[in-house]
Amino acid sequence: MRHFLTLADFSKEEILEILNLAKTLKNEVKSGIYSKPLAHKTLGMIFEKSSTRTRVSFETGIYQLGGNGIFLSSNDTQLGRGEPIKDTARVLSSMVDLVMMRTHQHSRLEEFAKYSKVPVINGLSDDFHPMQLLADFMTMQECGKDKNPIVAYIGDGNNMAHSWLMLTSKLGFTLRIASPKGYEVSKEILKKAESFARISGAKILLSDNPREAVAGADVVTTDTWASMGQEEQKDKRKRDFKDYCVDSELMGLAKSDSIFLHCLPAYRGQEVSEEVLESNQSKIFQEAENRLHIQKGVMVWLHKSR
Ligand code: CP
Ligand code: NVA
């Protein structure tokens, strides 16, 4: 049985296999075909943080596959009142067939997975957001940006930056990350990515210079300056990140046919300008829709691994 906690646990071949499966499922839905490989299966969805896309895409996805999803907010379950993860994991996994969890410390997911009898999927932790990265790469494939692309990530060295590190180092393309001093990616995660990059041939470049990172890029991406759980740092971060807005001028340094991606929600006038977000280069809504298709692929793939 396999869990999906980070892209680090998957080979390049497995990642591409899941992407292919998602493409087939997407094509089927677009032609009105709904195969039901997960009929009578239940997905438990634990949310310890807010969500729009992750909740709706997982719930719709399991329904389209013939199964059923249960939304479990930490406010309304005993998890929120301190029931240990290891007890919750054993109880839930005796009843449901798959679990998706969005939480704070990544170690909570690891603990859940350790005690779970069914596959566990990371729907975002403080360290990683792998489902988003699969949707991002699916969008890059659809836009013809999947062959040795140069990706520029501008901003916080957070869960999205870490997931880009994992994807890039597994698939072997170029990633340039520009973050302000003090907001760099985790050294431990970078080390792991560099060890994968030695095998895949990926190139990882880190700097604090957005212009250098974006120059000649095929894909430009960014994320909020203050992630969930960092609300009290908002004002300081606004000051520290003020030179890291992806605006038309910065985007103009990328290739003329480059695309812009953002996991959303986006904060206009902060990490990205309204103009870039609403431009033809912006693929953010295609990217958001792909969360549905890729997660269906992940659920089918993981269920088969049992
Ligand atoms: N991108 C993303 O995960 O969005 P939500 O927080 O709305 O789920
Ligand atoms: N980095 C953001 C991503 C939201 C989808 C956060 O963790 O809040």
mmCIF file of N, CA and C in Angstrom, residues 2 7-18 170-171 301:
data_model
loop_
_atom_site.group_PDB
_atom_site.id
_atom_site.type_symbol
_atom_site.label_atom_id
_atom_site.label_comp_id
_atom_site.label_asym_id
_atom_site.label_seq_id
_atom_site.Cartn_x
_atom_site.Cartn_y
_atom_site.Cartn_z
ATOM 1 N N ARG A 2 0.484 2.265 -0.793
ATOM 2 C CA ARG A 2 1.262 3.504 -0.872
ATOM 3 C C ARG A 2 0.464 4.684 -0.330
ATOM 4 N N LEU A 7 6.060 14.281 -3.227
ATOM 5 C CA LEU A 7 6.499 13.750 -4.519
ATOM 6 C C LEU A 7 7.814 12.990 -4.379
ATOM 7 N N ALA A 8 8.497 13.204 -3.246
ATOM 8 C CA ALA A 8 9.779 12.533 -3.022
ATOM 9 C C ALA A 8 9.625 11.020 -3.022
ATOM 10 N N ASP A 9 8.449 10.554 -2.644
ATOM 11 C CA ASP A 9 8.242 9.097 -2.523
ATOM 12 C C ASP A 9 7.886 8.436 -3.850
ATOM 13 N N PHE A 10 7.865 9.193 -4.940
ATOM 14 C CA PHE A 10 7.441 8.644 -6.234
ATOM 15 C C PHE A 10 8.546 8.778 -7.263
ATOM 16 N N SER A 11 8.647 7.775 -8.129
ATOM 17 C CA SER A 11 9.653 7.850 -9.198
ATOM 18 C C SER A 11 9.096 8.718 -10.337
ATOM 19 N N LYS A 12 9.989 9.108 -11.227
ATOM 20 C CA LYS A 12 9.574 9.881 -12.405
ATOM 21 C C LYS A 12 8.520 9.085 -13.184
ATOM 22 N N GLU A 13 8.745 7.792 -13.332
ATOM 23 C CA GLU A 13 7.832 6.948 -14.120
ATOM 24 C C GLU A 13 6.450 6.917 -13.464
ATOM 25 N N GLU A 14 6.432 6.804 -12.133
ATOM 26 C CA GLU A 14 5.138 6.772 -11.433
ATOM 27 C C GLU A 14 4.393 8.102 -11.562
ATOM 28 N N ILE A 15 5.146 9.190 -11.465
ATOM 29 C CA ILE A 15 4.525 10.523 -11.590
ATOM 30 C C ILE A 15 3.905 10.657 -12.988
ATOM 31 N N LEU A 16 4.641 10.229 -14.013
ATOM 32 C CA LEU A 16 4.134 10.340 -15.381
ATOM 33 C C LEU A 16 2.943 9.399 -15.601
ATOM 34 N N GLU A 17 2.966 8.255 -14.936
ATOM 35 C CA GLU A 17 1.851 7.307 -15.052
ATOM 36 C C GLU A 17 0.558 7.925 -14.464
ATOM 37 N N ILE A 18 0.695 8.579 -13.318
ATOM 38 C CA ILE A 18 -0.480 9.224 -12.695
ATOM 39 C C ILE A 18 -0.987 10.363 -13.594
ATOM 40 N N LYS A 170 12.683 15.508 -9.431
ATOM 41 C CA LYS A 170 12.277 14.176 -9.892
ATOM 42 C C LYS A 170 12.223 14.127 -11.419
ATOM 43 N N LEU A 171 11.658 15.183 -12.031
ATOM 44 C CA LEU A 171 11.450 15.142 -13.482
ATOM 45 C C LEU A 171 12.651 15.662 -14.278
ATOM 46 N N TRP A 301 -5.058 5.461 -8.692
ATOM 47 C CA TRP A 301 -3.726 4.848 -8.657
ATOM 48 C C TRP A 301 -3.445 4.282 -7.259
#
